[in-house]
Coordinates of C-alpha atoms in Angstrom, one line a residue:
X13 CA 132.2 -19.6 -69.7
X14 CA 134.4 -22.9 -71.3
X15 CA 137.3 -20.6 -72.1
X16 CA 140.4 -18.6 -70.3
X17 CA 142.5 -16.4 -71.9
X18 CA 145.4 -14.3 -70.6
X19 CA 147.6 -10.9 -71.9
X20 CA 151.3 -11.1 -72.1
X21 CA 154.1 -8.5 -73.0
X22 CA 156.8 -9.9 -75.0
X23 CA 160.1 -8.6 -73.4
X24 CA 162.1 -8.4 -76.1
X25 CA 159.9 -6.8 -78.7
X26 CA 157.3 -5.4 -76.3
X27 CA 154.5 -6.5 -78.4
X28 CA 151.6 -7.4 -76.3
X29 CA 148.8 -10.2 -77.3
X30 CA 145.9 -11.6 -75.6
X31 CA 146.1 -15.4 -75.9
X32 CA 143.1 -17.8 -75.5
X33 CA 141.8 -21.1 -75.4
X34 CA 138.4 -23.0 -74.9
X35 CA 136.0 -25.1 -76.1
X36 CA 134.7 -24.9 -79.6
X37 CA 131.4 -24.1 -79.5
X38 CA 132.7 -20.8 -77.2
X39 CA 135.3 -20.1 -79.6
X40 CA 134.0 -20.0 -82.9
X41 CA 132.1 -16.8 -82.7
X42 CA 135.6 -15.3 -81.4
X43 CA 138.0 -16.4 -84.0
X44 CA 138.4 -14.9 -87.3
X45 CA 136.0 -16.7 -89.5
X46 CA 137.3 -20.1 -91.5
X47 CA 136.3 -22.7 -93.1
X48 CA 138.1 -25.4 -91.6
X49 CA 137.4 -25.4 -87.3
X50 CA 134.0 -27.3 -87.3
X51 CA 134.9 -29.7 -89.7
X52 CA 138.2 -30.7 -87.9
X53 CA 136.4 -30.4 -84.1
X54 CA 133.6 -32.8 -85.2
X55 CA 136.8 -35.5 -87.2
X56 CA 138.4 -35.3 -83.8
X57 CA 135.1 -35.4 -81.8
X58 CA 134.1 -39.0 -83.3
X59 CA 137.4 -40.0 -82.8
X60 CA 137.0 -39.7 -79.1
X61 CA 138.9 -36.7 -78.9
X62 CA 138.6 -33.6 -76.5
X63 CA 139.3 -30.3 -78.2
X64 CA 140.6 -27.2 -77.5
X65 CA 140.1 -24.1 -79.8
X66 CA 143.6 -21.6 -79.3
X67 CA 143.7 -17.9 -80.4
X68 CA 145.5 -15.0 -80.1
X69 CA 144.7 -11.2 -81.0
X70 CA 147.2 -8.5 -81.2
X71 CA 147.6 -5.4 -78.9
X72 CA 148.6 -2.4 -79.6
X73 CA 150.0 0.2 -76.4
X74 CA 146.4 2.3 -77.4
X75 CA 144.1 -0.3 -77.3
X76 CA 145.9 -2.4 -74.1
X77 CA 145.5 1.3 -72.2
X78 CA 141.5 1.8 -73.4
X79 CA 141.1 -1.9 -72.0
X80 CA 142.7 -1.4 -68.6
X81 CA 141.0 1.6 -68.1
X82 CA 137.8 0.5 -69.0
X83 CA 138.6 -2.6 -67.0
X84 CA 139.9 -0.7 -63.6
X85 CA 136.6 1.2 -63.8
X86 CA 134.7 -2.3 -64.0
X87 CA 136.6 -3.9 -61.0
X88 CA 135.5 -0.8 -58.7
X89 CA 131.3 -0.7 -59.5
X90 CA 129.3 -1.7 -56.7
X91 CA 126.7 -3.5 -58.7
X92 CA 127.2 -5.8 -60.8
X93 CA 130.9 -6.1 -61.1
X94 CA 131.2 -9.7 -62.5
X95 CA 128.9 -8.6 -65.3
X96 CA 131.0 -5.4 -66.2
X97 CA 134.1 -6.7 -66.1
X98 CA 132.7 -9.8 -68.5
X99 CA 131.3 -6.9 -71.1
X100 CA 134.8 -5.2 -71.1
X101 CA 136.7 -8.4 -71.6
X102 CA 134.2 -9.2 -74.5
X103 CA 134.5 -5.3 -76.3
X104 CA 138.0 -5.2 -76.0
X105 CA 139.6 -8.5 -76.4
X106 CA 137.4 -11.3 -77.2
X107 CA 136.7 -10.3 -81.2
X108 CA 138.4 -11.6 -84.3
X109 CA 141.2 -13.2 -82.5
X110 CA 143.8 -15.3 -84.6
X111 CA 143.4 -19.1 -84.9
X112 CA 146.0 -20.3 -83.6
X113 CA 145.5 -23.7 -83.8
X114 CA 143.3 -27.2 -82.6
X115 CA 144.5 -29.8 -80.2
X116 CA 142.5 -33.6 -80.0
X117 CA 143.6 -35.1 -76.2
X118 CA 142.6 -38.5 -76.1
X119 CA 140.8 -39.0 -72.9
X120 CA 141.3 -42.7 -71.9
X121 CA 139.2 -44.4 -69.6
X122 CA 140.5 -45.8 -66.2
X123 CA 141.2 -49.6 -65.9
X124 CA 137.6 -51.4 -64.9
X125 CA 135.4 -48.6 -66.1
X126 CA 133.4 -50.5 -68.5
X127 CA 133.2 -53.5 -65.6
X128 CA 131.9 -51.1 -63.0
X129 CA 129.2 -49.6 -64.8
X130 CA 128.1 -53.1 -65.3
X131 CA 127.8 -54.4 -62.0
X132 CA 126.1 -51.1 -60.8
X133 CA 123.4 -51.5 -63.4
X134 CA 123.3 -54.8 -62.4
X135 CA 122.8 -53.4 -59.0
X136 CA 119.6 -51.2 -59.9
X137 CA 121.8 -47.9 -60.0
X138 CA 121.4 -45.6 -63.0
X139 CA 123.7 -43.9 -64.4
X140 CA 123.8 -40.5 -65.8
X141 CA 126.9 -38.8 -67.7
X142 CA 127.1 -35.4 -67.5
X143 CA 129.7 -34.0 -69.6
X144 CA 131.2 -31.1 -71.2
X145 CA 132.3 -32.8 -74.2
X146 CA 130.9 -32.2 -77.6
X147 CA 128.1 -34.6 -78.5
X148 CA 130.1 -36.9 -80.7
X149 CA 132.7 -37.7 -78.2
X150 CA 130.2 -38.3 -75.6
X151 CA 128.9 -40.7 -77.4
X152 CA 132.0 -42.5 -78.4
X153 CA 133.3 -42.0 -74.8
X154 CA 129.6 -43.7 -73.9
X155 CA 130.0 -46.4 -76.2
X156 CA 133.0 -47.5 -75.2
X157 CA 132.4 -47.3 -71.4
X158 CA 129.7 -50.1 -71.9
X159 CA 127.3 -47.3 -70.8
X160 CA 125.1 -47.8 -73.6
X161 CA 124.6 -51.8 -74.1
X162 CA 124.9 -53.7 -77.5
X163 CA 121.4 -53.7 -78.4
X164 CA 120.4 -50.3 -77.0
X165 CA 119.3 -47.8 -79.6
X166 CA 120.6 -44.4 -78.8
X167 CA 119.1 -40.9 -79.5
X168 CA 120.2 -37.7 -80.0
X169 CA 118.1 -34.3 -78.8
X170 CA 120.6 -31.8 -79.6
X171 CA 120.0 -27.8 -81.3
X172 CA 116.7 -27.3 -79.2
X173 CA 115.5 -23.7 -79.4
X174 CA 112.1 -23.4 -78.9
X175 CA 109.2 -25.5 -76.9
X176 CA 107.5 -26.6 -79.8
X177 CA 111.0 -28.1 -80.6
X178 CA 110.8 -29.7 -77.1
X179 CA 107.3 -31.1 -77.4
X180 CA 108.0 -33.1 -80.7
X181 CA 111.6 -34.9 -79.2
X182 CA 110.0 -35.9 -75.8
X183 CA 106.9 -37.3 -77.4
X184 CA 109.7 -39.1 -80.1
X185 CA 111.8 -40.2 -76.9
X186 CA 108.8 -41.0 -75.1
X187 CA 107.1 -43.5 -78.4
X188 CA 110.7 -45.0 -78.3
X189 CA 110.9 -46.6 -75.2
X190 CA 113.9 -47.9 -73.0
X191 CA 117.3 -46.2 -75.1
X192 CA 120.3 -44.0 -74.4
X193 CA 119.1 -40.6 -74.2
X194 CA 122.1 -38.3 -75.3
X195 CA 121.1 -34.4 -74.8
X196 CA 123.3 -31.4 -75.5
X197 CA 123.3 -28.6 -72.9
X198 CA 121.2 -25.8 -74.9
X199 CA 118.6 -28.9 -76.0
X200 CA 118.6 -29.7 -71.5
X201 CA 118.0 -25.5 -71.1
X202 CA 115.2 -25.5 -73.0
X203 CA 113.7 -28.9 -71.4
X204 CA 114.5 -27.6 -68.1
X205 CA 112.6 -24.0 -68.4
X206 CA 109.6 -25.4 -70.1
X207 CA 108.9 -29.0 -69.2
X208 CA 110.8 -29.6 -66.6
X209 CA 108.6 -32.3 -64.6
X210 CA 107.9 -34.2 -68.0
X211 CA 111.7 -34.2 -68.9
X212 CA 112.6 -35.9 -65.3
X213 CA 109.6 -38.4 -65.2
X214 CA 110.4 -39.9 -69.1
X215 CA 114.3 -39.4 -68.3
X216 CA 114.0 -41.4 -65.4
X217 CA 112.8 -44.4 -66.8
X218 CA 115.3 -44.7 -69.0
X219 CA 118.7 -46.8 -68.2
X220 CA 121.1 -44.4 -69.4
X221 CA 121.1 -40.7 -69.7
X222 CA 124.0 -38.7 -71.2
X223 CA 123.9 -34.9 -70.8
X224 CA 126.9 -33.0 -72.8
X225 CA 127.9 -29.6 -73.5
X226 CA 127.0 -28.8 -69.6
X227 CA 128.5 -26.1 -67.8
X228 CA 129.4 -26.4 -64.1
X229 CA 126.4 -25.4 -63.6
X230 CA 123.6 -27.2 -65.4
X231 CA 125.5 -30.3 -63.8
X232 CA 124.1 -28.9 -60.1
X233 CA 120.8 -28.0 -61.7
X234 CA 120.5 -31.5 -63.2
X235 CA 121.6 -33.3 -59.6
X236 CA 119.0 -31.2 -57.9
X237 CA 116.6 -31.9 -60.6
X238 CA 116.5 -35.6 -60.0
X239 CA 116.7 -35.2 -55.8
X240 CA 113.9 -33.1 -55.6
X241 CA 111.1 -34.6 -58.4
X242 CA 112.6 -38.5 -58.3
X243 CA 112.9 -38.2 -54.1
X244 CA 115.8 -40.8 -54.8
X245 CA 119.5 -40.8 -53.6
X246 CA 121.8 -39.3 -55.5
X247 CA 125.3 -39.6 -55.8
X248 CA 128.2 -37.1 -57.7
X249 CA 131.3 -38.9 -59.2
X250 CA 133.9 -36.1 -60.5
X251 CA 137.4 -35.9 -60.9
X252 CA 137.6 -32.3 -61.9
X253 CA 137.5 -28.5 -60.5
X254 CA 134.1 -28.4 -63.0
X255 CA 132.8 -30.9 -60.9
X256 CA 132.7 -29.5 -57.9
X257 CA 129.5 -27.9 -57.7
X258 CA 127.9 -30.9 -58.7
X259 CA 129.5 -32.9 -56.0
X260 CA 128.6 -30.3 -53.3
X261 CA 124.6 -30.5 -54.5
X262 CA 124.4 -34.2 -54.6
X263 CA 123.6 -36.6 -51.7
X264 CA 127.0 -38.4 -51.7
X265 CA 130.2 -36.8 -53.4
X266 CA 132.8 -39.1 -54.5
X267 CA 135.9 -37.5 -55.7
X268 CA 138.5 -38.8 -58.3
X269 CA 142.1 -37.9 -57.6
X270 CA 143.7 -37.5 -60.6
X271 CA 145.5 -35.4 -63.4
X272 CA 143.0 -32.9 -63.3
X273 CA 143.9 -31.5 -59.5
X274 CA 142.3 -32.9 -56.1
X275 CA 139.8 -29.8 -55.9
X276 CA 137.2 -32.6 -56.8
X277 CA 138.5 -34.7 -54.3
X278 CA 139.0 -32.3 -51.5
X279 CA 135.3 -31.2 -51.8
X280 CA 133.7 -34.3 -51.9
X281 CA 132.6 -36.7 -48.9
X282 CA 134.6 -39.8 -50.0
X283 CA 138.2 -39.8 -52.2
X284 CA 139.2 -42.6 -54.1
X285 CA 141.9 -43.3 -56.6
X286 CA 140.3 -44.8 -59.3
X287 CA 136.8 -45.2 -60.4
X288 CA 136.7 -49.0 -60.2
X289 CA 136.8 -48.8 -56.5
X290 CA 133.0 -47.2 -56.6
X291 CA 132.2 -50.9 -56.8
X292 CA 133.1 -52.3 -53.7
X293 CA 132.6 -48.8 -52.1
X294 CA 129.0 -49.2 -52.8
X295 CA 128.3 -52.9 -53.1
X296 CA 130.3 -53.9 -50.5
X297 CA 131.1 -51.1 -47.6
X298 CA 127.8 -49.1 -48.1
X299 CA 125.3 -52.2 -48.3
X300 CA 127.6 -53.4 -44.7
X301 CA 126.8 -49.9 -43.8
X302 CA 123.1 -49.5 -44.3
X303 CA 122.3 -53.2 -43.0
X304 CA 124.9 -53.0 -39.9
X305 CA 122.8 -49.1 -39.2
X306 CA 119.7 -50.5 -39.4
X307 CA 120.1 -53.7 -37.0
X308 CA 122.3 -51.9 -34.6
X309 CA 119.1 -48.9 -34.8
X310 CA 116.3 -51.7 -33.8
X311 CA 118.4 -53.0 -31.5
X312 CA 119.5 -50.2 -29.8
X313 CA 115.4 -49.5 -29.8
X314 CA 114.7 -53.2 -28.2
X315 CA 116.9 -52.8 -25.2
X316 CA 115.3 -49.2 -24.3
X317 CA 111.9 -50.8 -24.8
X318 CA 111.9 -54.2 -23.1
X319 CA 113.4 -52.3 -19.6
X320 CA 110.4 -49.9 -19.8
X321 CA 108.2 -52.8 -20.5
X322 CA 109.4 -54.5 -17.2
X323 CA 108.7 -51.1 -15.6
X324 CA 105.1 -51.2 -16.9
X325 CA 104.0 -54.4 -16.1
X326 CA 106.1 -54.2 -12.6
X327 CA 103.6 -51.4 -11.3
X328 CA 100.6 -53.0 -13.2
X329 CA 101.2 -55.9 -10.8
X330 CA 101.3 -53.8 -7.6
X331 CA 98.6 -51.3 -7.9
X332 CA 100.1 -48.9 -10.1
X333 CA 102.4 -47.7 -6.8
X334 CA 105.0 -45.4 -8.2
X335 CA 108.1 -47.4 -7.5
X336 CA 110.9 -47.8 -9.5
X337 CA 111.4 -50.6 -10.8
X338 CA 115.6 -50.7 -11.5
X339 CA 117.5 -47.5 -9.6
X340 CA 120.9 -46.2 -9.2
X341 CA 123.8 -47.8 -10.9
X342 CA 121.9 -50.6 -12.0
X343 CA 120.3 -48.5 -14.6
X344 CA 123.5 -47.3 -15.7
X345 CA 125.4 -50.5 -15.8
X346 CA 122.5 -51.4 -18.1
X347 CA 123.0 -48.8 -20.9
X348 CA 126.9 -48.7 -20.3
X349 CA 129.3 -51.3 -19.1
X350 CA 126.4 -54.5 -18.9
X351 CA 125.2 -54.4 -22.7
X352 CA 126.9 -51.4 -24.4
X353 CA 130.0 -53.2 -25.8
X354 CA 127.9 -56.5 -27.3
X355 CA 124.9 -54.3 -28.6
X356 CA 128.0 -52.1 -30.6
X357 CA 129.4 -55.1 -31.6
X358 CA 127.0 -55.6 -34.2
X359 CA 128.3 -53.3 -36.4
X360 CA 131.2 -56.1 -36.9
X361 CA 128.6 -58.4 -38.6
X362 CA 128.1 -59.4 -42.2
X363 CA 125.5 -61.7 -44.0
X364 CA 127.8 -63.0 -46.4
X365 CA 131.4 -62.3 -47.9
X366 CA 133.1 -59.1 -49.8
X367 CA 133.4 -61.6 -53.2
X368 CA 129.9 -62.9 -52.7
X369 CA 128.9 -59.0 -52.3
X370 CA 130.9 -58.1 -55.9
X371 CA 130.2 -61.2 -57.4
X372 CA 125.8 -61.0 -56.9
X373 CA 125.6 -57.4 -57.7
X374 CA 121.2 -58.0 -57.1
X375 CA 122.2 -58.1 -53.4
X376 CA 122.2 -54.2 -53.5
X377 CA 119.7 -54.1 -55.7
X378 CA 117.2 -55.6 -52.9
X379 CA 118.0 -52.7 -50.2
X380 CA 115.4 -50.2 -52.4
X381 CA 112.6 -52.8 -51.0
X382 CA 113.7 -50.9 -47.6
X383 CA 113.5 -54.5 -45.5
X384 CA 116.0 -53.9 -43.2
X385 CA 114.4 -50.8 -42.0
X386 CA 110.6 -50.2 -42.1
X387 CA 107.5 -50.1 -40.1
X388 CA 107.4 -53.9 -40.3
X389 CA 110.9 -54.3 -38.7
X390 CA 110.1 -52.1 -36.0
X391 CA 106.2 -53.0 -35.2
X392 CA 108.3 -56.7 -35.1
X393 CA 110.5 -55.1 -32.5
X394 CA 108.4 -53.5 -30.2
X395 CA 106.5 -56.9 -30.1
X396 CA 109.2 -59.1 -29.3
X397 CA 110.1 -56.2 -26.5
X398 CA 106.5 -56.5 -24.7
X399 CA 107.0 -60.0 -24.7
X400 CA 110.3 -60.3 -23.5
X401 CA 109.7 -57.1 -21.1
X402 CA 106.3 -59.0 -20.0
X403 CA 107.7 -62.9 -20.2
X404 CA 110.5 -61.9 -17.6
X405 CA 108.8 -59.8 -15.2
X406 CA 105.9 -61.9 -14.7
X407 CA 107.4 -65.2 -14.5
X408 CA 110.2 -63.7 -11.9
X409 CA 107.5 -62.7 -9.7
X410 CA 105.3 -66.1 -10.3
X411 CA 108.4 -68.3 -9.5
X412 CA 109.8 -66.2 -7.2
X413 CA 106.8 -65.6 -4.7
X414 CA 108.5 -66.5 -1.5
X415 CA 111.5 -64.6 -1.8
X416 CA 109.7 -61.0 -3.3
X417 CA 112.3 -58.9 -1.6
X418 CA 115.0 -60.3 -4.0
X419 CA 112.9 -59.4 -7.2
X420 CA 115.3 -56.7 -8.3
X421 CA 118.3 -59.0 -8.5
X422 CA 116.0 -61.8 -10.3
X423 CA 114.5 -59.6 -12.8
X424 CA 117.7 -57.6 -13.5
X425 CA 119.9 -61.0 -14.0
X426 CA 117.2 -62.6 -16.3
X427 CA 116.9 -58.8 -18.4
X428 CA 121.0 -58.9 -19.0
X429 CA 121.1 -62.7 -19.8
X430 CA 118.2 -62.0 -22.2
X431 CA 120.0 -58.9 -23.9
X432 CA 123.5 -60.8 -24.3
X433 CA 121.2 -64.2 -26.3
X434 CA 119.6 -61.6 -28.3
X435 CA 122.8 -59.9 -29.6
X436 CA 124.1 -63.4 -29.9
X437 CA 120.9 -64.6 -32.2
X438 CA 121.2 -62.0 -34.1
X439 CA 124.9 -62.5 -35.3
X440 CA 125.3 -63.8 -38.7
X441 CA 129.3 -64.1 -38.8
X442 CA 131.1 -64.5 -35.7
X443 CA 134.2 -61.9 -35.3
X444 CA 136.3 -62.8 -32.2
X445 CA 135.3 -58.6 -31.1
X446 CA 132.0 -59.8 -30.6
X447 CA 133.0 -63.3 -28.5
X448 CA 135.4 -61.0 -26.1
X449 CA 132.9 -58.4 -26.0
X450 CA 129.6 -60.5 -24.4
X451 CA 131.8 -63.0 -22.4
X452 CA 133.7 -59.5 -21.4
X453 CA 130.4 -58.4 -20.1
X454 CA 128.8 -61.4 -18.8
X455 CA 132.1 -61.5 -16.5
X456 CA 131.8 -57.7 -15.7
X457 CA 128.1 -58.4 -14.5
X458 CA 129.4 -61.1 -12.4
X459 CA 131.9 -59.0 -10.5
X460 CA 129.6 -56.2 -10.0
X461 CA 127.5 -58.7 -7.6
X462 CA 130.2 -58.8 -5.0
X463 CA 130.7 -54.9 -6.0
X464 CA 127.3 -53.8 -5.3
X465 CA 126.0 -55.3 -2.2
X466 CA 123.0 -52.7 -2.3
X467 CA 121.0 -54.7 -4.9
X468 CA 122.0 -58.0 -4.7
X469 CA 122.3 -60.5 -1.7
X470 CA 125.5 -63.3 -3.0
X471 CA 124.5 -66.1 -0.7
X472 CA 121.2 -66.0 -2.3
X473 CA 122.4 -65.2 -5.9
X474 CA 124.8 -68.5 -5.9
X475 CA 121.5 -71.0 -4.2
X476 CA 120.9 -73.2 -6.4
X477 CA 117.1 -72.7 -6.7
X478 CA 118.1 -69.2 -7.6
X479 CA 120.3 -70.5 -10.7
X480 CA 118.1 -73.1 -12.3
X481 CA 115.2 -70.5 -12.2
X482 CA 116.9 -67.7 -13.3
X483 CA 117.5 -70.1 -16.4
X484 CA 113.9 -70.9 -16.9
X485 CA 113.5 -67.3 -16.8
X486 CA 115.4 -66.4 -19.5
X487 CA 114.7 -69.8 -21.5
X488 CA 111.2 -68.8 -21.7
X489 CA 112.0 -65.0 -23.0
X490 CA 114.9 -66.4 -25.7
X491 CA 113.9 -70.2 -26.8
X492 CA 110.5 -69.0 -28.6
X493 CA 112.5 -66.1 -30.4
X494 CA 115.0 -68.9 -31.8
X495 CA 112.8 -71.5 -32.7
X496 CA 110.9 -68.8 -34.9
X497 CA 114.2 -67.9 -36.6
X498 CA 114.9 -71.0 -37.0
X499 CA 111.9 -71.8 -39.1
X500 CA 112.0 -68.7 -41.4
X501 CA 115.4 -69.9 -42.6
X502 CA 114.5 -73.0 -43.0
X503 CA 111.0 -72.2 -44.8
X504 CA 111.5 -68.8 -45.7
X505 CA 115.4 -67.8 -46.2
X506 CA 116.8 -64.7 -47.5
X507 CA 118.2 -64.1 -50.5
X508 CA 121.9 -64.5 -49.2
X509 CA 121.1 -67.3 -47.6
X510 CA 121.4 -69.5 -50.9
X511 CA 124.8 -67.9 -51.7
X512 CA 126.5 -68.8 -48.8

């Protein structure tokens, strides 16, 4: 409703007035009429300023009694009781009120703003500023946050009534091209209920959006808006109670703690201090985040795969005889204590450094492309598990044809040794977790030969034809991998590659 008001009783003289304050567009059609409120609001609007219409209407004992009668009865319907209550407030009280007066609070920006927005343009985000400000100090407030750049031309859609009025600025937005679009909230109701998918496609496109006069609403309804027709992430940054709903409907909420309140903070997913530290929140920690997620998802896929693989091509060999291939606590060792901790330990890696990360904003930009996690990445997967699965199977049996009843230990050895190379292949920046954790487990493995005397024989483990085979083994399953690795970053390298 942009405006609160409150009645108070005087105790010394007992007179009793109804005191409110709100936003300008709210309170002019409350106020006694003047001649001097929208000229002042807009000198103070293009000054930056936010304003705050105050007035006040006298009571008298009468007309206080009518209104809490009428407003007791209001509070006890069944149906409808907001609405009643809102028509009682608005017969009683909210009519010719006294100007009291106008306040202009300069609302600074935060150190860093105008930076920020910069490098998350620069990172392919696009912003959108959605505002309950007039559309004068939006604008100022837009300029000034480097929002809108040097050379950009921005336009104005503002006292919309009617679709035809609609039609004629979207084709004029549309014939101008890339610019600030800057829409007040009656102008985004009328887009909204009559060309709704039109609106999102051409406001899309455009770099910068600014959407003022919006009630807490009409910020959800625009979130929504672009999640369901753009099919794109969306993330909320608000630091007041206004801004809650919006935060609630958007993918990500990020709430700003300050003089406002925390509501904005409390209801969102992530709290910060100050808007600067959205950079490295989403630059640095979620582009660690998606590309630590996606390698540690494929991985977690390879080591499933290449043990079923073995499985496969181990009853392929023998007729199909349903035998199980690993049993018992070998199986367990090999999704807990033999590979869990170096597998896990991935999530410790990085591709290049947190000033590298801030400094080449593009480096975000490039995880839209989806490289890190698509059907290429995991067709790529599943054939470097048959080979590995197939590679190590067959060649245990081939080299091992004398001994056969030792398979288990053979295979098993060669499949762990495989799995600890791979996690170490695939580690970009050595972290001294990651050393501790696959020499931890290589040393665990060890000791669980003398442990478990069920599966493997130790005077045949520790023969010497045992070792240097067991190497060729898992030579053959690893060397091929790290050659081919080896020549896509020497002919083909990644982007980050160059900056490091």
């Amino acid at each position: 409703s942009k405006r609160m008001g409150i009645i108070v009783r005087c105790r010394t003289t007992g007179e009793i007035h109804f005191v409110q304050k709100g936003a300008d567009a709210v309170m002019a059609r409350i106020v006694e009429y003047n001649d001097w409120l929208d000229e002042e609001c807009g000198n103070m609007a293009r000054d930056g300023l936010r304003t705050l219409v105050v007035g006040r209407k006298r009571l008298s004992a009468d007309a206080y009694a009518r209104f809490d009668e009428a407003y007791q009865r209001a509070k006890l319907a069944v149906v409808g009781r907001a609405d009643a209550m809102q028509r009682v407030v608005e017969d009683f009280l909210e009519s010719n009120l006294e100007l009291l007066g106008l306040t202009g609070v300069e609302d600074r920006l935060q150190d860093n703003v105008r930076a920020t927005l910069e490098l998350l343009g620069n990172a392919g985000v696009k912003v959108w500023m959605l505002t309950g400000d007039k559309v004068e100090t939006a604008t100022c407030v837009a300029v000034s946050a480097r929002l809108v750049r040097r050379d950009q031309r921005i336009h104005v859609i503002a006292g919309l009534r009617a679709a035809h009025e609609a039609t004629e600025a979207l084709e004029t937005l549309r014939a101008l091209g890339d610019c600030c679009l800057i829409i007040d909230g009656d102008s985004l109701h009328v887009t909204m209920d009559f060309f709704r998918d039109e609106f999102v496609q051409l406001a899309s496109t455009l770099s910068a959006v600014v959407c003022c006069r919006c009630s807490p609403t009409q910020k959800a309804d625009v979130v929504r808006l672009l999640q369901r027709f753009t099919g794109k992430r969306v993330l909320a940054v608000g630091d007041g109670g206004n801004d809650v709903s919006m935060i609630q409907a958007a993918d990500v909420g990020v709430g700003l703690v300050g003089k406002e309140g925390k509501q904005a903070s409390l209801a969102a997913d992530f709290s910060v201090n100050q808007f600067s530290y959205l950079a490295r929140l989403l630059l640095w920690h979620g582009r660690n985040s998606y590309k630590r997620s996606a390698k540690l998802a494929q991985f977690v896929i390879h080591r499933g795969l290449i043990i079923s693989i073995m499985q496969v091509v181990f009853s392929a060999l023998f007729y199909f005889a349903p035998i199980a291939l690993f049993q018992g606590l070998l199986l367990v060792g090999y999704t807990t204590v033999y590979t869990m901790a170096p597998v896990f330990s991935l999530v410790l890696d990085r591709d290049v450094t947190e000033d590298i990360a801030l400094l080449y904003p593009e480096l975000y930009a490039e995880l839209t492309k989806g490289r890190s996690l698509s059907y290429k990445t995991f067709f790529t997967w599943l054939l470097i598990s048959i080979y590995q699965g197939g590679a190590l199977m067959m060649i245990a049996v081939w080299l091992f044809d004398t001994e056969f009843i030792h398979v288990v230990s053979i295979a098993f050895t060669g499949l762990v040794l495989n799995e600890l190379l791979m996690v170490a292949l695939e580690i970009r920046t050595w972290h001294r977790w990651m050393i501790w954790s696959i020499l931890g487990s290589l040393a665990i493995y060890i000791a669980s030969i003398w442990v478990l005397p069920a599966y493997f024989d130790v005077s045949f483990i520790l023969s010497a034809a045992f070792i240097w085979k067991t190497v060729v083994i898992t030579a053959v399953s690893s060397v091929p991998l790290y050659i081919i690795k080896l020549l896509r970053r020497i002919y083909a390298p990644p982007s980050y590659a160059k900056l490091t």
